[in-house]
Coordinates of C-alpha atoms and ligand atoms in Angstrom, one line a residue:
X1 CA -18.4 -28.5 36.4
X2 CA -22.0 -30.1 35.0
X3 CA -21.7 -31.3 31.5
X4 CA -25.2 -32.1 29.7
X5 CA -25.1 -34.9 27.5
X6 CA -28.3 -35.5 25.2
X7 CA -28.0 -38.6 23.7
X8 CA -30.1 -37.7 20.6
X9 CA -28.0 -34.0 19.8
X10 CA -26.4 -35.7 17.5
X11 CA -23.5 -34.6 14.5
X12 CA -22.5 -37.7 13.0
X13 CA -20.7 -40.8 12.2
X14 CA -17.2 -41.1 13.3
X15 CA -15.2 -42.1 10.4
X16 CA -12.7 -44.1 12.0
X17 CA -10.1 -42.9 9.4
X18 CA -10.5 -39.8 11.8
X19 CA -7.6 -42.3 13.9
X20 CA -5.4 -42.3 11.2
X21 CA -1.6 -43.0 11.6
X22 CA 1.5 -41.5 9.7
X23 CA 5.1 -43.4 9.2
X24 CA 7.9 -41.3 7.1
X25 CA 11.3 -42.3 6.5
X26 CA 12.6 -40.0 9.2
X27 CA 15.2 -41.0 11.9
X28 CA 13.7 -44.4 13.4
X29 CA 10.3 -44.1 12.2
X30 CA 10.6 -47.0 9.7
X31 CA 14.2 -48.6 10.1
X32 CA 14.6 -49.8 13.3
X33 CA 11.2 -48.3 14.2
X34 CA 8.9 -50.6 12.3
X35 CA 11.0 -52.3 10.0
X36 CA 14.3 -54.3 11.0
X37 CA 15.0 -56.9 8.2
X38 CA 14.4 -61.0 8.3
X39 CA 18.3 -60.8 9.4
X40 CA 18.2 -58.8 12.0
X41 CA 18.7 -60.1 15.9
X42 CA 15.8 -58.3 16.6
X43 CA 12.8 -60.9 16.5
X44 CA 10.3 -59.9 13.5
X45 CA 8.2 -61.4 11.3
X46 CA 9.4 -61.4 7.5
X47 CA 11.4 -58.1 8.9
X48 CA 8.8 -56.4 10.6
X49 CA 10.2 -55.7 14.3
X50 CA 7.3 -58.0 16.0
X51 CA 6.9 -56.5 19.3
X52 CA 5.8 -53.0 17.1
X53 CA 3.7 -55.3 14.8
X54 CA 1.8 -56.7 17.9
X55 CA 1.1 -53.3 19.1
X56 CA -0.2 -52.4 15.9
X57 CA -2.1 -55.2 15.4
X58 CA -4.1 -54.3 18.9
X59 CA -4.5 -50.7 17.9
X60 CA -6.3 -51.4 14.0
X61 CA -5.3 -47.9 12.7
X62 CA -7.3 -47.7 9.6
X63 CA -5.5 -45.7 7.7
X64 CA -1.7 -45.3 7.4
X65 CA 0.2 -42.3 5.3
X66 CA 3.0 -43.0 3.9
X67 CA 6.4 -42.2 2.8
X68 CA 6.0 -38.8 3.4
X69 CA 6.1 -35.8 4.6
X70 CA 8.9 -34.4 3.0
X71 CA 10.2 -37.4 2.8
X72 CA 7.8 -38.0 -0.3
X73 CA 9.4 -35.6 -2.4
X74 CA 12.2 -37.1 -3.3
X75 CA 11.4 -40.8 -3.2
X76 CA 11.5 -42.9 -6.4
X77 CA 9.4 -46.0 -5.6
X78 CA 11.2 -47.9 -8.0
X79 CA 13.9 -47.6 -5.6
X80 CA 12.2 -49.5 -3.2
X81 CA 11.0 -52.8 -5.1
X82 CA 12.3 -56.0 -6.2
X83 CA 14.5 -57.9 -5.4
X84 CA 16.0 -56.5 -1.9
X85 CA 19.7 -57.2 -2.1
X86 CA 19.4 -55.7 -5.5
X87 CA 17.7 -52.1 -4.1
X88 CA 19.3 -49.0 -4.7
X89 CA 21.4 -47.2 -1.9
X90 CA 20.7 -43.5 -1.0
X91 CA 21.1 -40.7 1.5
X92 CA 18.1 -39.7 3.3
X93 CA 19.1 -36.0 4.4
X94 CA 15.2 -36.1 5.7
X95 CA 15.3 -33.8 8.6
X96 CA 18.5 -34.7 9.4
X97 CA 18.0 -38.4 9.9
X98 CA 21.5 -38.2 7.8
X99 CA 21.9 -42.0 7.3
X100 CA 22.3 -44.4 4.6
X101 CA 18.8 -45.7 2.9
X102 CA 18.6 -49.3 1.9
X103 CA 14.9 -49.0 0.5
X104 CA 14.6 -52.6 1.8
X105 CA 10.9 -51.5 3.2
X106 CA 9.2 -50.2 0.0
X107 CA 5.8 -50.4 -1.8
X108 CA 5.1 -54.0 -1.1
X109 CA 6.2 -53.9 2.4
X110 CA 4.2 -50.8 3.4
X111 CA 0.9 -52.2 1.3
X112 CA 1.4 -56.0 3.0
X113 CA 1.4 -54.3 6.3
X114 CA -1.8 -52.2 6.0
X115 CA -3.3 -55.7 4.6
X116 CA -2.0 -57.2 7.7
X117 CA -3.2 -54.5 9.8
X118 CA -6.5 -53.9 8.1
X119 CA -5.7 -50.6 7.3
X120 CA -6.6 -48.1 4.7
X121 CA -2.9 -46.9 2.9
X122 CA -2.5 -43.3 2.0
X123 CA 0.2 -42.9 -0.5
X124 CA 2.0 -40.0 -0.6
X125 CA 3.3 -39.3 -4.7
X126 CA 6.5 -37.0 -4.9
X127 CA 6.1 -33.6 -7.1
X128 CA 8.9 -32.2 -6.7
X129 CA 11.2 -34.2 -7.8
X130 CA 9.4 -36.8 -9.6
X131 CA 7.4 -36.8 -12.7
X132 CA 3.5 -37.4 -13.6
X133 CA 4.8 -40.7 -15.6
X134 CA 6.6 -41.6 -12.5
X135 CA 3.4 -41.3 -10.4
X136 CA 1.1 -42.7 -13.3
X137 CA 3.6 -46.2 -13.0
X138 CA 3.1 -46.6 -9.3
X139 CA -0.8 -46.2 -9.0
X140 CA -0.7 -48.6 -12.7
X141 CA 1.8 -51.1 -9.9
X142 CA -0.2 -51.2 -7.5
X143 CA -3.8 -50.9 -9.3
X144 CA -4.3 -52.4 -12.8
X145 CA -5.6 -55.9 -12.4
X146 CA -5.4 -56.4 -16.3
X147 CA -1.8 -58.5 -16.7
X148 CA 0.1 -55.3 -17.9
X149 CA 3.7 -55.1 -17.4
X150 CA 3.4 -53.3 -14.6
X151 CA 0.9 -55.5 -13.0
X152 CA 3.2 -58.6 -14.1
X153 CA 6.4 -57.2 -12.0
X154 CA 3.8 -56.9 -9.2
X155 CA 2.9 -60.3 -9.3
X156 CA 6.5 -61.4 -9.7
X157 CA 7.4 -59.2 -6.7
X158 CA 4.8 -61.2 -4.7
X159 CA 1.8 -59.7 -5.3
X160 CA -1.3 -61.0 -8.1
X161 CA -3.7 -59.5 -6.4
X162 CA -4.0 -55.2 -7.6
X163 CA -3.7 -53.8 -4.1
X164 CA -6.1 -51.2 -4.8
X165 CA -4.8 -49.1 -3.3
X166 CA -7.8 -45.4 -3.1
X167 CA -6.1 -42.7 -1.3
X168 CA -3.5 -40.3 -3.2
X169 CA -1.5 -37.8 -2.1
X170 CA -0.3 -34.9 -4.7
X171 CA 2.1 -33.3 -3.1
X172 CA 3.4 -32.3 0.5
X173 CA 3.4 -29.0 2.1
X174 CA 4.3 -27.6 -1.4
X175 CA 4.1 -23.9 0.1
X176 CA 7.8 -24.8 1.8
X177 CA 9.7 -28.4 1.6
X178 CA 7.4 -29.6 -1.6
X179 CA 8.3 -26.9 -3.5
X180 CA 8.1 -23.4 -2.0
X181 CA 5.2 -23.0 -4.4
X182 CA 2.6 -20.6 -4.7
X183 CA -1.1 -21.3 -4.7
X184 CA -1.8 -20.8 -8.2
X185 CA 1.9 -22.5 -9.2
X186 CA 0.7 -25.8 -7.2
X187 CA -2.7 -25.2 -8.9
X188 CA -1.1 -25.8 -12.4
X189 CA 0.9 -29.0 -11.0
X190 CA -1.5 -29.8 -9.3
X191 CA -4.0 -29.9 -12.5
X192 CA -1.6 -31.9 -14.5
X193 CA -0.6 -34.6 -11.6
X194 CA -4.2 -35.2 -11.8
X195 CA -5.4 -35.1 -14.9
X196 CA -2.9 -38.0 -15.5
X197 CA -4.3 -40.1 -12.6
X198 CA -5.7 -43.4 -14.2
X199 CA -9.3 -44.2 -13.4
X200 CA -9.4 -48.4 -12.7
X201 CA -12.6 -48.5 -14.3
X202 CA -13.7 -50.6 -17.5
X203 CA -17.1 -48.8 -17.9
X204 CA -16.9 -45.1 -18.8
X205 CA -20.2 -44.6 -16.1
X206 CA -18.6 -46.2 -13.5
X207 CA -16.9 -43.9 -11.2
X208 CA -13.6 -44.0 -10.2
X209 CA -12.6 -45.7 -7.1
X210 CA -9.2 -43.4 -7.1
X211 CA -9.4 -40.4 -4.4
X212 CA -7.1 -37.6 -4.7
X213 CA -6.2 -35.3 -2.6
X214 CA -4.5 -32.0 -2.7
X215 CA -2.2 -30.2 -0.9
X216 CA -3.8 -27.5 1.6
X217 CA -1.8 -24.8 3.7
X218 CA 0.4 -24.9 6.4
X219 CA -2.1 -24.6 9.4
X220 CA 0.6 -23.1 12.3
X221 CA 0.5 -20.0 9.8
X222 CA -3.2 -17.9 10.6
X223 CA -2.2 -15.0 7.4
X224 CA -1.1 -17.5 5.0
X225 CA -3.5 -20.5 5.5
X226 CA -6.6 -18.1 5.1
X227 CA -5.1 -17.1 1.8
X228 CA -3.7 -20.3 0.2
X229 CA -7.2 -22.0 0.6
X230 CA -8.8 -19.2 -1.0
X231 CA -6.8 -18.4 -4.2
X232 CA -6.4 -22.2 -4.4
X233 CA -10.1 -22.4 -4.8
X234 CA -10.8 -19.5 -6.6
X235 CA -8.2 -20.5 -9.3
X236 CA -10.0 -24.1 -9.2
X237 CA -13.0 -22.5 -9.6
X238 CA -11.8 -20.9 -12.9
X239 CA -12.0 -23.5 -15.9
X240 CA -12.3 -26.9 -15.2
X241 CA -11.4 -29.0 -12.4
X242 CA -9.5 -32.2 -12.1
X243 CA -9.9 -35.1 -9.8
X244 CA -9.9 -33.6 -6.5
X245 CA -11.7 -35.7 -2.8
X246 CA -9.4 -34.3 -0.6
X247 CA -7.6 -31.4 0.8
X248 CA -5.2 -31.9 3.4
X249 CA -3.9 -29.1 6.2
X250 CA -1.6 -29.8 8.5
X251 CA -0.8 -28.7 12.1
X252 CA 1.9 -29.1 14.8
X253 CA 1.2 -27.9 18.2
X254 CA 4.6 -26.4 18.3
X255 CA 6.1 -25.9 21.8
X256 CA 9.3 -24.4 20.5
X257 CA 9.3 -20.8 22.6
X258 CA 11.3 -21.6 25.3
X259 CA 14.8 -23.4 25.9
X260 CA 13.8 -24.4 29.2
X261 CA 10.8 -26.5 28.3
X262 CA 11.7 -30.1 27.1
X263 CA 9.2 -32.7 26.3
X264 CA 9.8 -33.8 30.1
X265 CA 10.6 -30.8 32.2
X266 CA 8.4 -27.9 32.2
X267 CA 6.5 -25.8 34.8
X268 CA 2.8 -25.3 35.0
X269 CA 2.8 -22.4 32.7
X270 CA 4.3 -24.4 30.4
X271 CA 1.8 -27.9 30.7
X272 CA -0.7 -25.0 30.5
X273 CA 0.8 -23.3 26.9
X274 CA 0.7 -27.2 25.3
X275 CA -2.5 -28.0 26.4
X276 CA -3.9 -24.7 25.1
X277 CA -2.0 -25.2 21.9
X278 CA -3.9 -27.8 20.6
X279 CA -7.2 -26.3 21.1
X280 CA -6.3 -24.0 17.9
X281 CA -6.8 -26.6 15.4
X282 CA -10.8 -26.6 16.0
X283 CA -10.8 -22.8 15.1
X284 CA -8.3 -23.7 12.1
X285 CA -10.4 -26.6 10.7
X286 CA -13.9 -25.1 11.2
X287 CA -12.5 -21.8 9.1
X288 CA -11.3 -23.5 6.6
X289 CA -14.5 -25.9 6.0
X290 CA -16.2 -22.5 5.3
X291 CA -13.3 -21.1 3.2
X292 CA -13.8 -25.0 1.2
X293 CA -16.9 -24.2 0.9
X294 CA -17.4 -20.6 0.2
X295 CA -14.7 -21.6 -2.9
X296 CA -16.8 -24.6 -4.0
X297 CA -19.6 -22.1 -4.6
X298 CA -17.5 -19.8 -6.9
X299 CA -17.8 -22.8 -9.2
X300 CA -19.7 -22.1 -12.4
X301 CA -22.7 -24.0 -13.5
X302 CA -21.9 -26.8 -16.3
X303 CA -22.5 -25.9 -20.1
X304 CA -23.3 -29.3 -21.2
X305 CA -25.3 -32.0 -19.7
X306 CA -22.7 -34.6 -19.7
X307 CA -20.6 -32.6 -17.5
X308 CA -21.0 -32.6 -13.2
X309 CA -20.1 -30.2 -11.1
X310 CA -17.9 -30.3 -8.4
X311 CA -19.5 -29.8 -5.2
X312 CA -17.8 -31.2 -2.5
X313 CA -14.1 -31.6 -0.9
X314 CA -13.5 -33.4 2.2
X315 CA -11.3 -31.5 4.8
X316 CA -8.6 -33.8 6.2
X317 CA -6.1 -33.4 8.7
X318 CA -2.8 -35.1 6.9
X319 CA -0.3 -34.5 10.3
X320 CA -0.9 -33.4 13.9
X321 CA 1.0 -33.9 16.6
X322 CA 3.0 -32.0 19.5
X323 CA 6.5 -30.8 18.6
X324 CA 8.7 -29.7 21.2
X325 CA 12.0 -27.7 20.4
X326 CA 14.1 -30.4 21.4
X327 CA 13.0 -32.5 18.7
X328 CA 14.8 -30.7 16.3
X329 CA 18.6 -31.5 17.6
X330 CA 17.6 -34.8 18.7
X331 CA 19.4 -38.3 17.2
X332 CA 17.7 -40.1 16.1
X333 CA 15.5 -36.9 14.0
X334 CA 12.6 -35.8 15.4
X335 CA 12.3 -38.1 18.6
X336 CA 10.9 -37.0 21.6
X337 CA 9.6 -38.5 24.8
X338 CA 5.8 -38.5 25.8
X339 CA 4.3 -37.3 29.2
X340 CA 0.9 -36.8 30.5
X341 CA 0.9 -33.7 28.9
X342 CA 1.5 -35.1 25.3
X343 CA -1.4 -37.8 26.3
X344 CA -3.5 -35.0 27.1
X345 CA -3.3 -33.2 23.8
X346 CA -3.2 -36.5 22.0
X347 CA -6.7 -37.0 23.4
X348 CA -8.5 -33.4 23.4
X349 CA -7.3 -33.4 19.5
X350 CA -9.2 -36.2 18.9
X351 CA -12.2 -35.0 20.6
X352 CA -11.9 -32.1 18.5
X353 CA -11.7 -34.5 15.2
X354 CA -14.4 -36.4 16.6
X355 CA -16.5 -33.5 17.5
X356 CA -15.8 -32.2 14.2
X357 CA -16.8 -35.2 11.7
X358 CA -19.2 -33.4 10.4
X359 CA -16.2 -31.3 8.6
X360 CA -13.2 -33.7 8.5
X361 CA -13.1 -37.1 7.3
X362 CA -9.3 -38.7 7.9
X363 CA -6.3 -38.0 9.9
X364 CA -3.3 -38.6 10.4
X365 CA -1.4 -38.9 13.7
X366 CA 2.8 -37.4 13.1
X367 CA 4.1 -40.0 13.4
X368 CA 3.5 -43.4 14.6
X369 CA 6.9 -45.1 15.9
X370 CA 10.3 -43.0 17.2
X371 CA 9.0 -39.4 16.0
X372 CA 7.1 -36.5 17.5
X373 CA 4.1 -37.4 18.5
X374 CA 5.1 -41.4 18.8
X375 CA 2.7 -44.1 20.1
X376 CA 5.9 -46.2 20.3
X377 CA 9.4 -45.7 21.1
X378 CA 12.1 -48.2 20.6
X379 CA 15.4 -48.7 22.0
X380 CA 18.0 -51.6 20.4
X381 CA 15.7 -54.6 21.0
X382 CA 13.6 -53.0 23.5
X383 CA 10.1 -51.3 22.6
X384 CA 7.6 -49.5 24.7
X385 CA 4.3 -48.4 24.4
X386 CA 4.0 -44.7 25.1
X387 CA 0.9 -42.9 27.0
X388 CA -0.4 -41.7 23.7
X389 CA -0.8 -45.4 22.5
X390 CA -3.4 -45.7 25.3
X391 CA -5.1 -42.7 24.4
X392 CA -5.7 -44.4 21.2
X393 CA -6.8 -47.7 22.3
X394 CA -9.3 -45.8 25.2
X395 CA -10.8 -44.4 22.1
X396 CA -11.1 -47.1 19.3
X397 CA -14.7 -47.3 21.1
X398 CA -15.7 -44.0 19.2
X399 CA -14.5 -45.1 15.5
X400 CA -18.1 -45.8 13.8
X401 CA -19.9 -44.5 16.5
X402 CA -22.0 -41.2 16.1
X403 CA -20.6 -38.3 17.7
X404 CA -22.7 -35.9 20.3
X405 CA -23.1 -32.2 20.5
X406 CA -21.3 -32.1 23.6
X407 CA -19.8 -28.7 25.1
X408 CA -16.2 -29.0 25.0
X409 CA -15.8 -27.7 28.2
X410 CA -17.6 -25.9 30.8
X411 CA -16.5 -22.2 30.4
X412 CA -16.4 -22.1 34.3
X413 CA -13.9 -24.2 34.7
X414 CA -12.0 -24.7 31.7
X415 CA -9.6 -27.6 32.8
X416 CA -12.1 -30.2 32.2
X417 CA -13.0 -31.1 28.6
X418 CA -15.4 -33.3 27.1
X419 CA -16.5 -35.5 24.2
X420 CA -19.3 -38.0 24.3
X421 CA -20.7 -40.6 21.4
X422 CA -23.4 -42.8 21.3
X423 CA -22.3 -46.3 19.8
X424 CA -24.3 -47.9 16.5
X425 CA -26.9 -49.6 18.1
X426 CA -27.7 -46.6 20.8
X427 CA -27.9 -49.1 23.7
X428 CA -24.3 -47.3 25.2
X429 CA -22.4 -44.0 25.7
X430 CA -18.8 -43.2 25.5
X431 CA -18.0 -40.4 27.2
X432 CA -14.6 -38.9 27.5
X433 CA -13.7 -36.5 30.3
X434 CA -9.8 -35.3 30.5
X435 CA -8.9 -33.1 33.6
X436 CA -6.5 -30.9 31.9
X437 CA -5.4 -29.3 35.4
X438 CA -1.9 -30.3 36.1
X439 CA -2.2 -30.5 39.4
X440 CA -5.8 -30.7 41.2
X441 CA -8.7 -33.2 41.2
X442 CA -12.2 -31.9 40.1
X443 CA -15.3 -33.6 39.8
X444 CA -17.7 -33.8 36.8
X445 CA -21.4 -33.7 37.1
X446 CA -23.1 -35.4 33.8
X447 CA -26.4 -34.9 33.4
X448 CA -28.7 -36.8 31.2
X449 CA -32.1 -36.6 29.9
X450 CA -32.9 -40.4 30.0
X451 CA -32.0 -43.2 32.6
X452 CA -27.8 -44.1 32.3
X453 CA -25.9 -46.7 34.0
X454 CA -22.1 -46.1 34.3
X455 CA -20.9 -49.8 33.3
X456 CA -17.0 -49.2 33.0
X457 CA -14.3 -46.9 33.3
X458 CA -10.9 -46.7 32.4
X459 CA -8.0 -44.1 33.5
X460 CA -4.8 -42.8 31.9
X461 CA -2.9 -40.9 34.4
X462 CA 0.5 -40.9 36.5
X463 CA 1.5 -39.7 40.3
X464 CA 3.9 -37.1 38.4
X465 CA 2.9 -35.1 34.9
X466 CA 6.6 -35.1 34.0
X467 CA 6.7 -39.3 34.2
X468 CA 7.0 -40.8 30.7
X469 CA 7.4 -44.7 30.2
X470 CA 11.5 -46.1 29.4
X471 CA 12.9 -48.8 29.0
X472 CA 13.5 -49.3 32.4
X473 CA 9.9 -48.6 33.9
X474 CA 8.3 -49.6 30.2
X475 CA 4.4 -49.3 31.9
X476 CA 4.9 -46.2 34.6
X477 CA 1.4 -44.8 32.8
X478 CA -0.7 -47.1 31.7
X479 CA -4.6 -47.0 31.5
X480 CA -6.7 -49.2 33.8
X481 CA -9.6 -49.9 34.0
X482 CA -11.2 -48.9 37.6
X483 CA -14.2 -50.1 39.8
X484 CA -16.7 -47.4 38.3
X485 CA -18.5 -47.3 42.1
X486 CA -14.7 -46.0 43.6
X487 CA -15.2 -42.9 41.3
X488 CA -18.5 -42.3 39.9
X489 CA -21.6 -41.6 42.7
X490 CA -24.9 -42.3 40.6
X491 CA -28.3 -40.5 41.5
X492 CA -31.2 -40.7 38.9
X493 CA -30.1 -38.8 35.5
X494 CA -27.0 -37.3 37.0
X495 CA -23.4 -38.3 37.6
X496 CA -20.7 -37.2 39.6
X497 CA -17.2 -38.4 38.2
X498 CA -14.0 -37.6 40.6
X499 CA -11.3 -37.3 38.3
X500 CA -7.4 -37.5 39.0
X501 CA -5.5 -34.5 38.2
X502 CA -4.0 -34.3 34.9
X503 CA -5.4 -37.6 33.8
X504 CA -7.9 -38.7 30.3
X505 CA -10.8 -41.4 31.6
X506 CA -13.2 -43.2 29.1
X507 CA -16.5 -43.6 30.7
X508 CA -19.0 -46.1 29.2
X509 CA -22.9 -45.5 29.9
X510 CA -25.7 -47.8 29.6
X511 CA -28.8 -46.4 28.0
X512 CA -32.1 -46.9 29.7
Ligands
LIG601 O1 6.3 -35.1 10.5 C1 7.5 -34.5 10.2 C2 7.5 -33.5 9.0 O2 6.7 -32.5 9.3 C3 7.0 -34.1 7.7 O3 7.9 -34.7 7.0 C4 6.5 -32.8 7.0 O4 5.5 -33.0 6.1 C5 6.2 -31.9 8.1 O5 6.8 -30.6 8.0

């Protein structure tokens, strides 16, 4: 296959919220998973498990959603401040993790870690079973920096400082879990949930640093989402519209056909139905930016000249992930183990996110730690770091950088996709090339327009596509970083790259 990479085809930045991360109170995402308690034999630091912390701490996800998922719409975050020993006690039924809820990890311990981390939080405010007051309190707890009651039990729970928290959730996938509702029923919650939404500001010119976003449709349905996004927007369009940044699909690469296909045993027409699977959310997102957009423009002209118009929402991508059928009998909820194959679609969705930036500006990863689509999996005291977690790190090269108009894949040979960006200061390439084949080697011809050096490589793969990494062979896959002249034959503008079957390789160029 010959890909041609121009290094001045450009698209745009790469909002590195594009690498977004998702933790939910489901099965061991948060207890056990990140959170453990000072108490706990497992070694953490002020409760968070360490070893997960580390890893985190390497990755830099800059932007974490959180609680929920469906999870979200029946959490009271009063539940989960103060005082720990003095916490309430509930049931979390939340797909099936069936176990007792302590709320020991709650608003200050999800908001400390992203300050710890560095990342962006995305909060999550429940609708269905919670109140516009309720909601109003938590943004006024985290936010107001004026010494309000609310702001004062902050500071006495440990926190001065407003947390500042931008990003705001209203509502989860209201058309089932969040409420079963209809378009136009979400619309009219939807309107009043924002409406209430304080501002932060102390100058009425100054806009508002809040950013809410809306609930889009369920993206594994092709009738429904087409028609959710556009009586949603044609009922916005009508009247006035409230706060509104964001509008948030989700999509699972569901692998849920066939009893004999686990997230570790499956044939080649089975790696081959995964792999493909994933592809579908370009299609998805690229319709609905149009269907956005072709709603936006129903909007009416304002009638005074103190009002604006709204012209723009930003399409975001609120959960992704593989699900395999397993996942949904599986103790703890949801967990499922991660092959090549999952590393695979981990990486050729983020191509498509990145090669895409133009039309999405955050997602979110479902989920971080012990569910789905996991970068880590823990085990009592053990932790490991799952292929997918290096698919994540190979890439933290792209966040910032300007993505290229890069074929995804060469349509005579459609194993080998790639994705190519050209980093701030245009002296270097990244360019990603994943040999979706499960089975044979290829080699990639890249040909350039200007003078390129390959400087590095580095390689994800494993001698077997069913291997995953346990807790007794915790770094079976793991990316390294390979002498570029074993694999990559250089001659003027063009490259030839052999790559391993089934396998993801970053390749950095150096610009001419
Ligand atoms: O990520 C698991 C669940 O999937 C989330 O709670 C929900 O939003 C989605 O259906």
């Amino acid at each position: 296959m010959t890909v041609y990479i121009d290094p001045f085809k450009t698209i745009g930045r790469i909002d590195p919220k594009l690498h977004g991360q998702f933790i939910e109170f489901l099965g061991e995402c948060i207890d056990e998973g990140l959170w453990v308690g000072e108490d706990s034999f497992i070694e953490n630091e002020n409760g968070y498990r360490k070893d997960v912390l580390d890893a985190l701490r390497a990755l830099e996800p800059p932007l974490i959603r959180w609680p929920g998922g469906c999870y979200a719409d029946t959490y009271h975050w009063r539940d989960g401040i103060g005082l720990q020993e003095e916490r309430a006690t509930t049931f979390n039924e939340n797909f099936a993790t069936y176990e007792l809820d302590d709320h020991h990890f709650g608003t200050d311990e999800f908001l400390r870690l992203c300050e710890t981390l560095g990342a962006e939080p995305w909060i999550n405010i429940n609708m269905l079973s919670g109140s516009v007051a309720e909601m109003k309190d938590w943004m006024e707890y985290c936010n107001r920096e004026q010494p309000t009651d609310l702001a004062n039990e902050r500071a006495r729970n440990g926190h001065p400082r407003p947390y500042n928290v931008k990003y705001w959730g209203i509502g989860n996938e209201v058309w089932a879990g969040g409420g079963t509702m209809t378009p136009q029923t979400y619309l009219d919650e939807y309107r009043r949930f924002a409406s209430a939404m304080p501002s932060f500001t102390t100058d009425v010119f100054e806009p508002s640093p809040m950013y809410a976003i809306a609930c889009g449709p369920d993206g594994n349905k092709p009738r429904e989402r087409v028609a959710w996004t556009q009586d949603f927007f044609r009922g916005l369009a009508q009247y006035r519209q409230p706060r509104i940044n964001g509008y948030d699909l989700h999509f699972y690469n569901w692998n849920i056909d066939s009893d004999q296909d686990t997230p570790t045993e499956f044939d080649e027409a089975g790696w081959d139905s995964v792999i493909h699977g994933c592809l579908e959310l370009e299609d998805i997102l690229r319709d609905q930016w149009r269907l956005i957009n072709d709603g936006l423009a129903l909007i009416h002209e304002p009638e005074a000249s103190m009002d604006s118009k709204l012209g723009h929402v930003d399409l975001i991508i609120g959960e992704w992930g593989n699900w395999h059928k397993t996942a949904f009998t599986a103790r703890p909820a949801l967990r499922q183990q991660v092959t090549m194959r999952d590393a695979i679609t981990t990486a050729l969705t983020l191509d498509l996110l990145q090669r895409n930036c133009d039309k999405v500006s955050m997602a979110c990863n479902a989920q971080t730690i012990n569910v789905l689509n996991s970068l880590l999996l823990t085990d009592g005291d053990k932790t490991i770091l799952t292929p997918n977690y290096d698919v994540f790190m190979m890439y933290k090269a792209h966040r910032g950088a300007t993505a290229l108009d890069v074929p995804r894949c060469d349509p005579a040979d459609g194993s080998v996709y790639t994705f190519a960006s050209v980093s701030e200061d245009g002296s270097e390439l990244l360019v990603n090339l994943t040999n979706a084949h499960m089975n044979d080697a290829v080699e990639a011809e890249l040909k350039l327009p200007c003078k390129a050096w390959a400087d590095s490589m580095w390689i994800l793969c494993s001698n077997d596509p069913h291997d995953c990494n346990t807790v007794d062979s915790p770094d079976l896959i793991r990316a390294r970083k390979i002498d570029v002249d074993s694999v990559v034959r250089q001659s003027g503008g063009m490259l030839t790259v052999s790559l391993r079957p089934a396998s993801v390789s970053t390749l950095r160029l150096r610009l001419g």
